[in-house]
Amino acid sequence: MSEDRTPGRAPGRTPDRPQDPREVQEFFGVRAADWDRKFPGDGPAFRTAVAEFALRPGDRVLDAGCGTGRALTVLRAAVGPAGTVIGADVTPQMLAAARDAGRDAEGALLLADVARLPLRDGVLDAVFAAGLIAHLPDPTTNLRELARAVRPGGRLALFHPIGRAALAARHGRELTPDDLRAEHNLGPLLAGSGWRMTSYADEETRFLALAVRTG
């Protein structure tokens, strides 16, 4: 999910990283069955990120763009049996892979575009989003939609199991100043979308930006 500038595209976008929901479905649909096998070592990074997210027992948390549901087990452990865990994804094949892995036992799986969530205003305490931001067609509007579904003071985690430089190298690209996840870009983006960034980590083995809903 590297995010170089390509002529004719908004900053932070690449031609092989789809943003349109139909493109996302096509891109991930054919990859769903092998997704977990392709990234077998990501578990520790997910666990560390959720631990730093500091969810509380009883919290209501959405895994936005949950894919095969790799975060659901860790999120369930964090919020406990009294909490609510929802995994939302726009790709049916990804949700089917999550069910095949038994992860629907950890939370409700919802076929939905996170840009138009079928959730009431302020119903959530937190949103966890792994690898999502590169696939948002309109990041400001879409992050504002996530904020709509979260109560004031609720939290957001933007996560990836490897850092920006490692991710760019994986795709054979170099980082550019307009990288959407760069701290100098992400902070203002969040501020304009109903969030205030509270911490930022971009390391070889993980990317994690935490934010609080304002208003």
mmCIF file with all atom_site columns, C-alpha atoms in Angstrom:
data_model
loop_
_atom_site.group_PDB
_atom_site.id
_atom_site.type_symbol
_atom_site.label_atom_id
_atom_site.label_alt_id
_atom_site.label_comp_id
_atom_site.label_asym_id
_atom_site.label_entity_id
_atom_site.label_seq_id
_atom_site.pdbx_PDB_ins_code
_atom_site.Cartn_x
_atom_site.Cartn_y
_atom_site.Cartn_z
_atom_site.occupancy
_atom_site.B_iso_or_equiv
_atom_site.pdbx_formal_charge
_atom_site.auth_seq_id
_atom_site.auth_comp_id
_atom_site.auth_asym_id
_atom_site.auth_atom_id
_atom_site.pdbx_PDB_model_num
ATOM 1   C CA . MET A 1 1   ? 0.000   0.000   0.000   1.00 0.00 ? 1   MET A CA 1
ATOM 2   C CA . SER A 1 2   ? 2.599   2.524   -0.985  1.00 0.00 ? 2   SER A CA 1
ATOM 3   C CA . GLU A 1 3   ? 1.273   5.929   -1.849  1.00 0.00 ? 3   GLU A CA 1
ATOM 4   C CA . ASP A 1 4   ? 3.234   7.744   -4.531  1.00 0.00 ? 4   ASP A CA 1
ATOM 5   C CA . ARG A 1 5   ? 1.927   10.563  -6.700  1.00 0.00 ? 5   ARG A CA 1
ATOM 6   C CA . THR A 1 6   ? 0.745   9.477   -10.140 1.00 0.00 ? 6   THR A CA 1
ATOM 7   C CA . PRO A 1 7   ? -0.359  12.046  -12.746 1.00 0.00 ? 7   PRO A CA 1
ATOM 8   C CA . GLY A 1 8   ? -4.129  12.397  -12.771 1.00 0.00 ? 8   GLY A CA 1
ATOM 9   C CA . ARG A 1 9   ? -4.529  10.963  -9.279  1.00 0.00 ? 9   ARG A CA 1
ATOM 10  C CA . ALA A 1 10  ? -4.901  12.641  -5.926  1.00 0.00 ? 10  ALA A CA 1
ATOM 11  C CA . PRO A 1 11  ? -1.867  12.716  -3.606  1.00 0.00 ? 11  PRO A CA 1
ATOM 12  C CA . GLY A 1 12  ? -1.293  9.474   -1.791  1.00 0.00 ? 12  GLY A CA 1
ATOM 13  C CA . ARG A 1 13  ? -2.784  7.237   -4.483  1.00 0.00 ? 13  ARG A CA 1
ATOM 14  C CA . THR A 1 14  ? -1.298  4.576   -6.744  1.00 0.00 ? 14  THR A CA 1
ATOM 15  C CA . PRO A 1 15  ? -2.796  2.778   -9.732  1.00 0.00 ? 15  PRO A CA 1
ATOM 16  C CA . ASP A 1 16  ? -2.544  -0.666  -8.072  1.00 0.00 ? 16  ASP A CA 1
ATOM 17  C CA . ARG A 1 17  ? -4.253  0.487   -4.887  1.00 0.00 ? 17  ARG A CA 1
ATOM 18  C CA . PRO A 1 18  ? -7.958  0.722   -5.756  1.00 0.00 ? 18  PRO A CA 1
ATOM 19  C CA . GLN A 1 19  ? -10.253 3.217   -4.039  1.00 0.00 ? 19  GLN A CA 1
ATOM 20  C CA . ASP A 1 20  ? -13.558 2.770   -5.871  1.00 0.00 ? 20  ASP A CA 1
ATOM 21  C CA . PRO A 1 21  ? -15.651 0.137   -4.012  1.00 0.00 ? 21  PRO A CA 1
ATOM 22  C CA . ARG A 1 22  ? -16.066 -1.981  -7.145  1.00 0.00 ? 22  ARG A CA 1
ATOM 23  C CA . GLU A 1 23  ? -12.336 -1.888  -7.799  1.00 0.00 ? 23  GLU A CA 1
ATOM 24  C CA . VAL A 1 24  ? -11.663 -2.790  -4.169  1.00 0.00 ? 24  VAL A CA 1
ATOM 25  C CA . GLN A 1 25  ? -14.014 -5.764  -4.440  1.00 0.00 ? 25  GLN A CA 1
ATOM 26  C CA . GLU A 1 26  ? -12.316 -6.969  -7.608  1.00 0.00 ? 26  GLU A CA 1
ATOM 27  C CA . PHE A 1 27  ? -8.808  -6.415  -6.258  1.00 0.00 ? 27  PHE A CA 1
ATOM 28  C CA . PHE A 1 28  ? -9.325  -8.182  -2.932  1.00 0.00 ? 28  PHE A CA 1
ATOM 29  C CA . GLY A 1 29  ? -11.920 -10.713 -4.072  1.00 0.00 ? 29  GLY A CA 1
ATOM 30  C CA . VAL A 1 30  ? -9.394  -12.746 -6.054  1.00 0.00 ? 30  VAL A CA 1
ATOM 31  C CA . ARG A 1 31  ? -6.839  -12.502 -3.218  1.00 0.00 ? 31  ARG A CA 1
ATOM 32  C CA . ALA A 1 32  ? -9.082  -13.370 -0.271  1.00 0.00 ? 32  ALA A CA 1
ATOM 33  C CA . ALA A 1 33  ? -8.511  -17.123 -0.170  1.00 0.00 ? 33  ALA A CA 1
ATOM 34  C CA . ASP A 1 34  ? -4.729  -16.750 0.099   1.00 0.00 ? 34  ASP A CA 1
ATOM 35  C CA . TRP A 1 35  ? -4.578  -13.539 2.134   1.00 0.00 ? 35  TRP A CA 1
ATOM 36  C CA . ASP A 1 36  ? -3.745  -15.062 5.513   1.00 0.00 ? 36  ASP A CA 1
ATOM 37  C CA . ARG A 1 37  ? -1.160  -17.422 4.017   1.00 0.00 ? 37  ARG A CA 1
ATOM 38  C CA . LYS A 1 38  ? 0.511   -14.505 2.250   1.00 0.00 ? 38  LYS A CA 1
ATOM 39  C CA . PHE A 1 39  ? 1.077   -12.612 5.515   1.00 0.00 ? 39  PHE A CA 1
ATOM 40  C CA . PRO A 1 40  ? 1.542   -15.286 8.200   1.00 0.00 ? 40  PRO A CA 1
ATOM 41  C CA . GLY A 1 41  ? 3.752   -13.219 10.495  1.00 0.00 ? 41  GLY A CA 1
ATOM 42  C CA . ASP A 1 42  ? 1.499   -10.225 11.096  1.00 0.00 ? 42  ASP A CA 1
ATOM 43  C CA . GLY A 1 43  ? -0.131  -11.513 14.289  1.00 0.00 ? 43  GLY A CA 1
ATOM 44  C CA . PRO A 1 44  ? 2.298   -9.953  16.802  1.00 0.00 ? 44  PRO A CA 1
ATOM 45  C CA . ALA A 1 45  ? 1.995   -6.518  15.166  1.00 0.00 ? 45  ALA A CA 1
ATOM 46  C CA . PHE A 1 46  ? -1.803  -6.697  15.388  1.00 0.00 ? 46  PHE A CA 1
ATOM 47  C CA . ARG A 1 47  ? -1.628  -7.680  19.060  1.00 0.00 ? 47  ARG A CA 1
ATOM 48  C CA . THR A 1 48  ? 0.775   -4.855  19.896  1.00 0.00 ? 48  THR A CA 1
ATOM 49  C CA . ALA A 1 49  ? -1.341  -2.288  18.060  1.00 0.00 ? 49  ALA A CA 1
ATOM 50  C CA . VAL A 1 50  ? -4.554  -3.311  19.811  1.00 0.00 ? 50  VAL A CA 1
ATOM 51  C CA . ALA A 1 51  ? -2.752  -3.266  23.166  1.00 0.00 ? 51  ALA A CA 1
ATOM 52  C CA . GLU A 1 52  ? -1.581  0.312   22.515  1.00 0.00 ? 52  GLU A CA 1
ATOM 53  C CA . PHE A 1 53  ? -5.104  1.239   21.432  1.00 0.00 ? 53  PHE A CA 1
ATOM 54  C CA . ALA A 1 54  ? -6.074  0.614   25.077  1.00 0.00 ? 54  ALA A CA 1
ATOM 55  C CA . LEU A 1 55  ? -9.626  -0.565  24.543  1.00 0.00 ? 55  LEU A CA 1
ATOM 56  C CA . ARG A 1 56  ? -11.658 -1.123  27.692  1.00 0.00 ? 56  ARG A CA 1
ATOM 57  C CA . PRO A 1 57  ? -13.920 -4.019  28.659  1.00 0.00 ? 57  PRO A CA 1
ATOM 58  C CA . GLY A 1 58  ? -17.397 -3.316  27.340  1.00 0.00 ? 58  GLY A CA 1
ATOM 59  C CA . ASP A 1 59  ? -16.262 -1.029  24.522  1.00 0.00 ? 59  ASP A CA 1
ATOM 60  C CA . ARG A 1 60  ? -18.022 -1.100  21.155  1.00 0.00 ? 60  ARG A CA 1
ATOM 61  C CA . VAL A 1 61  ? -15.382 -1.308  18.426  1.00 0.00 ? 61  VAL A CA 1
ATOM 62  C CA . LEU A 1 62  ? -15.537 -1.461  14.645  1.00 0.00 ? 62  LEU A CA 1
ATOM 63  C CA . ASP A 1 63  ? -12.818 -3.109  12.584  1.00 0.00 ? 63  ASP A CA 1
ATOM 64  C CA . ALA A 1 64  ? -13.207 -0.942  9.461   1.00 0.00 ? 64  ALA A CA 1
ATOM 65  C CA . GLY A 1 65  ? -12.120 -2.754  6.332   1.00 0.00 ? 65  GLY A CA 1
ATOM 66  C CA . CYS A 1 66  ? -11.642 -5.910  8.369   1.00 0.00 ? 66  CYS A CA 1
ATOM 67  C CA . GLY A 1 67  ? -10.638 -8.129  5.461   1.00 0.00 ? 67  GLY A CA 1
ATOM 68  C CA . THR A 1 68  ? -10.290 -11.714 6.666   1.00 0.00 ? 68  THR A CA 1
ATOM 69  C CA . GLY A 1 69  ? -10.817 -10.570 10.244  1.00 0.00 ? 69  GLY A CA 1
ATOM 70  C CA . ARG A 1 70  ? -7.259  -10.911 11.487  1.00 0.00 ? 70  ARG A CA 1
ATOM 71  C CA . ALA A 1 71  ? -7.845  -8.278  14.197  1.00 0.00 ? 71  ALA A CA 1
ATOM 72  C CA . LEU A 1 72  ? -11.165 -9.617  15.454  1.00 0.00 ? 72  LEU A CA 1
ATOM 73  C CA . THR A 1 73  ? -9.804  -12.140 17.963  1.00 0.00 ? 73  THR A CA 1
ATOM 74  C CA . VAL A 1 74  ? -7.500  -9.558  19.536  1.00 0.00 ? 74  VAL A CA 1
ATOM 75  C CA . LEU A 1 75  ? -10.235 -6.923  19.595  1.00 0.00 ? 75  LEU A CA 1
ATOM 76  C CA . ARG A 1 76  ? -12.625 -9.364  21.273  1.00 0.00 ? 76  ARG A CA 1
ATOM 77  C CA . ALA A 1 77  ? -10.040 -10.175 23.929  1.00 0.00 ? 77  ALA A CA 1
ATOM 78  C CA . ALA A 1 78  ? -9.607  -6.445  24.586  1.00 0.00 ? 78  ALA A CA 1
ATOM 79  C CA . VAL A 1 79  ? -13.307 -5.580  24.985  1.00 0.00 ? 79  VAL A CA 1
ATOM 80  C CA . GLY A 1 80  ? -14.303 -8.832  26.665  1.00 0.00 ? 80  GLY A CA 1
ATOM 81  C CA . PRO A 1 81  ? -17.643 -10.650 26.521  1.00 0.00 ? 81  PRO A CA 1
ATOM 82  C CA . ALA A 1 82  ? -19.555 -7.502  27.446  1.00 0.00 ? 82  ALA A CA 1
ATOM 83  C CA . GLY A 1 83  ? -18.105 -5.557  24.532  1.00 0.00 ? 83  GLY A CA 1
ATOM 84  C CA . THR A 1 84  ? -19.238 -5.349  20.922  1.00 0.00 ? 84  THR A CA 1
ATOM 85  C CA . VAL A 1 85  ? -17.000 -6.190  17.972  1.00 0.00 ? 85  VAL A CA 1
ATOM 86  C CA . ILE A 1 86  ? -18.056 -5.520  14.387  1.00 0.00 ? 86  ILE A CA 1
ATOM 87  C CA . GLY A 1 87  ? -16.018 -6.305  11.314  1.00 0.00 ? 87  GLY A CA 1
ATOM 88  C CA . ALA A 1 88  ? -17.075 -4.394  8.201   1.00 0.00 ? 88  ALA A CA 1
ATOM 89  C CA . ASP A 1 89  ? -15.731 -4.975  4.715   1.00 0.00 ? 89  ASP A CA 1
ATOM 90  C CA . VAL A 1 90  ? -16.939 -4.234  1.205   1.00 0.00 ? 90  VAL A CA 1
ATOM 91  C CA . THR A 1 91  ? -15.574 -7.496  -0.285  1.00 0.00 ? 91  THR A CA 1
ATOM 92  C CA . PRO A 1 92  ? -17.782 -10.590 0.183   1.00 0.00 ? 92  PRO A CA 1
ATOM 93  C CA . GLN A 1 93  ? -14.907 -12.995 -0.413  1.00 0.00 ? 93  GLN A CA 1
ATOM 94  C CA . MET A 1 94  ? -12.906 -11.447 2.428   1.00 0.00 ? 94  MET A CA 1
ATOM 95  C CA . LEU A 1 95  ? -15.810 -11.900 4.832   1.00 0.00 ? 95  LEU A CA 1
ATOM 96  C CA . ALA A 1 96  ? -16.251 -15.479 3.595   1.00 0.00 ? 96  ALA A CA 1
ATOM 97  C CA . ALA A 1 97  ? -12.574 -16.137 4.391   1.00 0.00 ? 97  ALA A CA 1
ATOM 98  C CA . ALA A 1 98  ? -13.126 -14.655 7.858   1.00 0.00 ? 98  ALA A CA 1
ATOM 99  C CA . ARG A 1 99  ? -16.028 -17.056 8.419   1.00 0.00 ? 99  ARG A CA 1
ATOM 100 C CA . ASP A 1 100 ? -13.998 -19.999 7.117   1.00 0.00 ? 100 ASP A CA 1
ATOM 101 C CA . ALA A 1 101 ? -11.339 -19.126 9.701   1.00 0.00 ? 101 ALA A CA 1
ATOM 102 C CA . GLY A 1 102 ? -13.988 -19.098 12.451  1.00 0.00 ? 102 GLY A CA 1
ATOM 103 C CA . ARG A 1 103 ? -13.518 -15.412 13.178  1.00 0.00 ? 103 ARG A CA 1
ATOM 104 C CA . ASP A 1 104 ? -17.231 -14.684 13.010  1.00 0.00 ? 104 ASP A CA 1
ATOM 105 C CA . ALA A 1 105 ? -17.319 -16.186 16.511  1.00 0.00 ? 105 ALA A CA 1
ATOM 106 C CA . GLU A 1 106 ? -15.422 -13.109 17.741  1.00 0.00 ? 106 GLU A CA 1
ATOM 107 C CA . GLY A 1 107 ? -17.706 -10.455 16.274  1.00 0.00 ? 107 GLY A CA 1
ATOM 108 C CA . ALA A 1 108 ? -20.475 -9.646  13.823  1.00 0.00 ? 108 ALA A CA 1
ATOM 109 C CA . LEU A 1 109 ? -19.401 -9.492  10.175  1.00 0.00 ? 109 LEU A CA 1
ATOM 110 C CA . LEU A 1 110 ? -21.005 -6.756  8.123   1.00 0.00 ? 110 LEU A CA 1
ATOM 111 C CA . LEU A 1 111 ? -20.887 -6.421  4.335   1.00 0.00 ? 111 LEU A CA 1
ATOM 112 C CA . ALA A 1 112 ? -20.655 -2.650  4.055   1.00 0.00 ? 112 ALA A CA 1
ATOM 113 C CA . ASP A 1 113 ? -18.701 0.210   2.521   1.00 0.00 ? 113 ASP A CA 1
ATOM 114 C CA . VAL A 1 114 ? -17.050 2.097   5.377   1.00 0.00 ? 114 VAL A CA 1
ATOM 115 C CA . ALA A 1 115 ? -17.722 5.299   3.434   1.00 0.00 ? 115 ALA A CA 1
ATOM 116 C CA . ARG A 1 116 ? -21.445 4.719   4.117   1.00 0.00 ? 116 ARG A CA 1
ATOM 117 C CA . LEU A 1 117 ? -21.751 2.842   7.378   1.00 0.00 ? 117 LEU A CA 1
ATOM 118 C CA . PRO A 1 118 ? -25.185 1.453   8.301   1.00 0.00 ? 118 PRO A CA 1
ATOM 119 C CA . LEU A 1 119 ? -24.626 2.507   11.921  1.00 0.00 ? 119 LEU A CA 1
ATOM 120 C CA . ARG A 1 120 ? -26.265 5.136   14.111  1.00 0.00 ? 120 ARG A CA 1
ATOM 121 C CA . ASP A 1 121 ? -24.470 8.351   15.034  1.00 0.00 ? 121 ASP A CA 1
ATOM 122 C CA . GLY A 1 122 ? -22.152 7.944   18.022  1.00 0.00 ? 122 GLY A CA 1
ATOM 123 C CA . VAL A 1 123 ? -22.870 4.240   18.512  1.00 0.00 ? 123 VAL A CA 1
ATOM 124 C CA . LEU A 1 124 ? -19.192 3.216   18.672  1.00 0.00 ? 124 LEU A CA 1
ATOM 125 C CA . ASP A 1 125 ? -16.440 3.800   21.203  1.00 0.00 ? 125 ASP A CA 1
ATOM 126 C CA . ALA A 1 126 ? -13.609 3.083   18.785  1.00 0.00 ? 126 ALA A CA 1
ATOM 127 C CA . VAL A 1 127 ? -12.624 2.250   15.209  1.00 0.00 ? 127 VAL A CA 1
ATOM 128 C CA . PHE A 1 128 ? -9.636  0.084   14.312  1.00 0.00 ? 128 PHE A CA 1
ATOM 129 C CA . ALA A 1 129 ? -8.569  0.392   10.667  1.00 0.00 ? 129 ALA A CA 1
ATOM 130 C CA . ALA A 1 130 ? -5.762  -1.787  9.317   1.00 0.00 ? 130 ALA A CA 1
ATOM 131 C CA . GLY A 1 131 ? -4.475  -0.847  5.881   1.00 0.00 ? 131 GLY A CA 1
ATOM 132 C CA . LEU A 1 132 ? -7.639  1.091   5.136   1.00 0.00 ? 132 LEU A CA 1
ATOM 133 C CA . ILE A 1 133 ? -6.607  4.649   4.417   1.00 0.00 ? 133 ILE A CA 1
ATOM 134 C CA . ALA A 1 134 ? -4.972  3.944   1.048   1.00 0.00 ? 134 ALA A CA 1
ATOM 135 C CA . HIS A 1 135 ? -8.282  2.576   -0.224  1.00 0.00 ? 135 HIS A CA 1
ATOM 136 C CA . LEU A 1 136 ? -10.506 5.487   0.739   1.00 0.00 ? 136 LEU A CA 1
ATOM 137 C CA . PRO A 1 137 ? -11.853 7.307   -2.339  1.00 0.00 ? 137 PRO A CA 1
ATOM 138 C CA . ASP A 1 138 ? -12.264 10.592  -0.445  1.00 0.00 ? 138 ASP A CA 1
ATOM 139 C CA . PRO A 1 139 ? -10.151 10.390  2.744   1.00 0.00 ? 139 PRO A CA 1
ATOM 140 C CA . THR A 1 140 ? -11.532 13.547  4.370   1.00 0.00 ? 140 THR A CA 1
ATOM 141 C CA . THR A 1 141 ? -15.172 12.630  3.801   1.00 0.00 ? 141 THR A CA 1
ATOM 142 C CA . ASN A 1 142 ? -14.621 8.967   4.596   1.00 0.00 ? 142 ASN A CA 1
ATOM 143 C CA . LEU A 1 143 ? -12.771 9.639   7.851   1.00 0.00 ? 143 LEU A CA 1
ATOM 144 C CA . ARG A 1 144 ? -15.563 12.042  8.757   1.00 0.00 ? 144 ARG A CA 1
ATOM 145 C CA . GLU A 1 145 ? -18.032 9.170   8.245   1.00 0.00 ? 145 GLU A CA 1
ATOM 146 C CA . LEU A 1 146 ? -16.049 7.056   10.708  1.00 0.00 ? 146 LEU A CA 1
ATOM 147 C CA . ALA A 1 147 ? -16.149 9.974   13.136  1.00 0.00 ? 147 ALA A CA 1
ATOM 148 C CA . ARG A 1 148 ? -19.922 10.207  12.741  1.00 0.00 ? 148 ARG A CA 1
ATOM 149 C CA . ALA A 1 149 ? -20.353 6.677   14.037  1.00 0.00 ? 149 ALA A CA 1
ATOM 150 C CA . VAL A 1 150 ? -18.075 7.261   17.063  1.00 0.00 ? 150 VAL A CA 1
ATOM 151 C CA . ARG A 1 151 ? -19.070 9.078   20.234  1.00 0.00 ? 151 ARG A CA 1
ATOM 152 C CA . PRO A 1 152 ? -17.235 12.324  21.130  1.00 0.00 ? 152 PRO A CA 1
ATOM 153 C CA . GLY A 1 153 ? -13.989 11.335  22.806  1.00 0.00 ? 153 GLY A CA 1
ATOM 154 C CA . GLY A 1 154 ? -14.007 7.969   21.052  1.00 0.00 ? 154 GLY A CA 1
ATOM 155 C CA . ARG A 1 155 ? -10.860 6.737   19.380  1.00 0.00 ? 155 ARG A CA 1
ATOM 156 C CA . LEU A 1 156 ? -9.417  5.775   16.001  1.00 0.00 ? 156 LEU A CA 1
ATOM 157 C CA . ALA A 1 157 ? -6.416  3.587   15.198  1.00 0.00 ? 157 ALA A CA 1
ATOM 158 C CA . LEU A 1 158 ? -4.889  3.673   11.713  1.00 0.00 ? 158 LEU A CA 1
ATOM 159 C CA . PHE A 1 159 ? -2.594  0.669   11.518  1.00 0.00 ? 159 PHE A CA 1
ATOM 160 C CA . HIS A 1 160 ? -0.385  -1.304  9.180   1.00 0.00 ? 160 HIS A CA 1
ATOM 161 C CA . PRO A 1 161 ? 1.780   -4.267  10.244  1.00 0.00 ? 161 PRO A CA 1
ATOM 162 C CA . ILE A 1 162 ? 4.868   -2.757  8.593   1.00 0.00 ? 162 ILE A CA 1
ATOM 163 C CA . GLY A 1 163 ? 6.036   0.848   8.351   1.00 0.00 ? 163 GLY A CA 1
ATOM 164 C CA . ARG A 1 164 ? 5.803   3.191   5.403   1.00 0.00 ? 164 ARG A CA 1
ATOM 165 C CA . ALA A 1 165 ? 9.352   2.677   4.154   1.00 0.00 ? 165 ALA A CA 1
ATOM 166 C CA . ALA A 1 166 ? 9.128   -1.108  4.355   1.00 0.00 ? 166 ALA A CA 1
ATOM 167 C CA . LEU A 1 167 ? 5.790   -1.042  2.578   1.00 0.00 ? 167 LEU A CA 1
ATOM 168 C CA . ALA A 1 168 ? 7.102   1.177   -0.197  1.00 0.00 ? 168 ALA A CA 1
ATOM 169 C CA . ALA A 1 169 ? 10.107  -1.132  -0.632  1.00 0.00 ? 169 ALA A CA 1
ATOM 170 C CA . ARG A 1 170 ? 7.791   -4.133  -0.832  1.00 0.00 ? 170 ARG A CA 1
ATOM 171 C CA . HIS A 1 171 ? 6.104   -2.482  -3.816  1.00 0.00 ? 171 HIS A CA 1
ATOM 172 C CA . GLY A 1 172 ? 9.344   -1.265  -5.374  1.00 0.00 ? 172 GLY A CA 1
ATOM 173 C CA . ARG A 1 173 ? 8.650   2.414   -4.777  1.00 0.00 ? 173 ARG A CA 1
ATOM 174 C CA . GLU A 1 174 ? 10.160  5.328   -2.920  1.00 0.00 ? 174 GLU A CA 1
ATOM 175 C CA . LEU A 1 175 ? 8.342   7.443   -0.388  1.00 0.00 ? 175 LEU A CA 1
ATOM 176 C CA . THR A 1 176 ? 7.379   10.904  -1.565  1.00 0.00 ? 176 THR A CA 1
ATOM 177 C CA . PRO A 1 177 ? 6.505   14.054  0.438   1.00 0.00 ? 177 PRO A CA 1
ATOM 178 C CA . ASP A 1 178 ? 2.826   13.748  -0.478  1.00 0.00 ? 178 ASP A CA 1
ATOM 179 C CA . ASP A 1 179 ? 2.516   10.285  1.096   1.00 0.00 ? 179 ASP A CA 1
ATOM 180 C CA . LEU A 1 180 ? -0.910  10.397  2.736   1.00 0.00 ? 180 LEU A CA 1
ATOM 181 C CA . ARG A 1 181 ? 0.304   8.608   5.872   1.00 0.00 ? 181 ARG A CA 1
ATOM 182 C CA . ALA A 1 182 ? 3.285   10.905  6.444   1.00 0.00 ? 182 ALA A CA 1
ATOM 183 C CA . GLU A 1 183 ? 2.863   12.669  9.765   1.00 0.00 ? 183 GLU A CA 1
ATOM 184 C CA . HIS A 1 184 ? 2.807   16.147  8.212   1.00 0.00 ? 184 HIS A CA 1
ATOM 185 C CA . ASN A 1 185 ? -0.068  15.083  5.927   1.00 0.00 ? 185 ASN A CA 1
ATOM 186 C CA . LEU A 1 186 ? -1.995  12.774  8.215   1.00 0.00 ? 186 LEU A CA 1
ATOM 187 C CA . GLY A 1 187 ? -2.294  15.188  11.137  1.00 0.00 ? 187 GLY A CA 1
ATOM 188 C CA . PRO A 1 188 ? -4.091  17.901  9.135   1.00 0.00 ? 188 PRO A CA 1
ATOM 189 C CA . LEU A 1 189 ? -6.184  15.281  7.324   1.00 0.00 ? 189 LEU A CA 1
ATOM 190 C CA . LEU A 1 190 ? -7.456  13.930  10.625  1.00 0.00 ? 190 LEU A CA 1
ATOM 191 C CA . ALA A 1 191 ? -7.996  17.414  12.024  1.00 0.00 ? 191 ALA A CA 1
ATOM 192 C CA . GLY A 1 192 ? -10.201 18.250  9.072   1.00 0.00 ? 192 GLY A CA 1
ATOM 193 C CA . SER A 1 193 ? -12.183 15.040  9.463   1.00 0.00 ? 193 SER A CA 1
ATOM 194 C CA . GLY A 1 194 ? -13.328 15.254  13.063  1.00 0.00 ? 194 GLY A CA 1
ATOM 195 C CA . TRP A 1 195 ? -10.269 13.726  14.725  1.00 0.00 ? 195 TRP A CA 1
ATOM 196 C CA . ARG A 1 196 ? -7.227  14.898  16.679  1.00 0.00 ? 196 ARG A CA 1
ATOM 197 C CA . MET A 1 197 ? -4.094  12.811  16.305  1.00 0.00 ? 197 MET A CA 1
ATOM 198 C CA . THR A 1 198 ? -2.664  11.867  19.700  1.00 0.00 ? 198 THR A CA 1
ATOM 199 C CA . SER A 1 199 ? 0.276   9.654   18.750  1.00 0.00 ? 199 SER A CA 1
ATOM 200 C CA . TYR A 1 200 ? 2.187   8.626   15.652  1.00 0.00 ? 200 TYR A CA 1
ATOM 201 C CA . ALA A 1 201 ? 4.621   5.740   15.117  1.00 0.00 ? 201 ALA A CA 1
ATOM 202 C CA . ASP A 1 202 ? 6.198   4.797   11.809  1.00 0.00 ? 202 ASP A CA 1
ATOM 203 C CA . GLU A 1 203 ? 8.736   2.033   12.337  1.00 0.00 ? 203 GLU A CA 1
ATOM 204 C CA . GLU A 1 204 ? 10.141  -0.861  10.328  1.00 0.00 ? 204 GLU A CA 1
ATOM 205 C CA . THR A 1 205 ? 7.736   -3.344  11.879  1.00 0.00 ? 205 THR A CA 1
ATOM 206 C CA . ARG A 1 206 ? 4.580   -1.276  12.198  1.00 0.00 ? 206 ARG A CA 1
ATOM 207 C CA . PHE A 1 207 ? 2.676   1.909   11.442  1.00 0.00 ? 207 PHE A CA 1
ATOM 208 C CA . LEU A 1 208 ? 0.220   3.163   14.069  1.00 0.00 ? 208 LEU A CA 1
ATOM 209 C CA . ALA A 1 209 ? -1.485  6.539   14.316  1.00 0.00 ? 209 ALA A CA 1
ATOM 210 C CA . LEU A 1 210 ? -3.981  7.075   17.127  1.00 0.00 ? 210 LEU A CA 1
ATOM 211 C CA . ALA A 1 211 ? -6.607  9.811   17.205  1.00 0.00 ? 211 ALA A CA 1
ATOM 212 C CA . VAL A 1 212 ? -9.516  11.019  19.335  1.00 0.00 ? 212 VAL A CA 1
ATOM 213 C CA . ARG A 1 213 ? -12.860 12.166  17.987  1.00 0.00 ? 213 ARG A CA 1
ATOM 214 C CA . THR A 1 214 ? -13.395 15.872  18.529  1.00 0.00 ? 214 THR A CA 1
ATOM 215 C CA . GLY A 1 215 ? -16.695 17.723  18.930  1.00 0.00 ? 215 GLY A CA 1
#
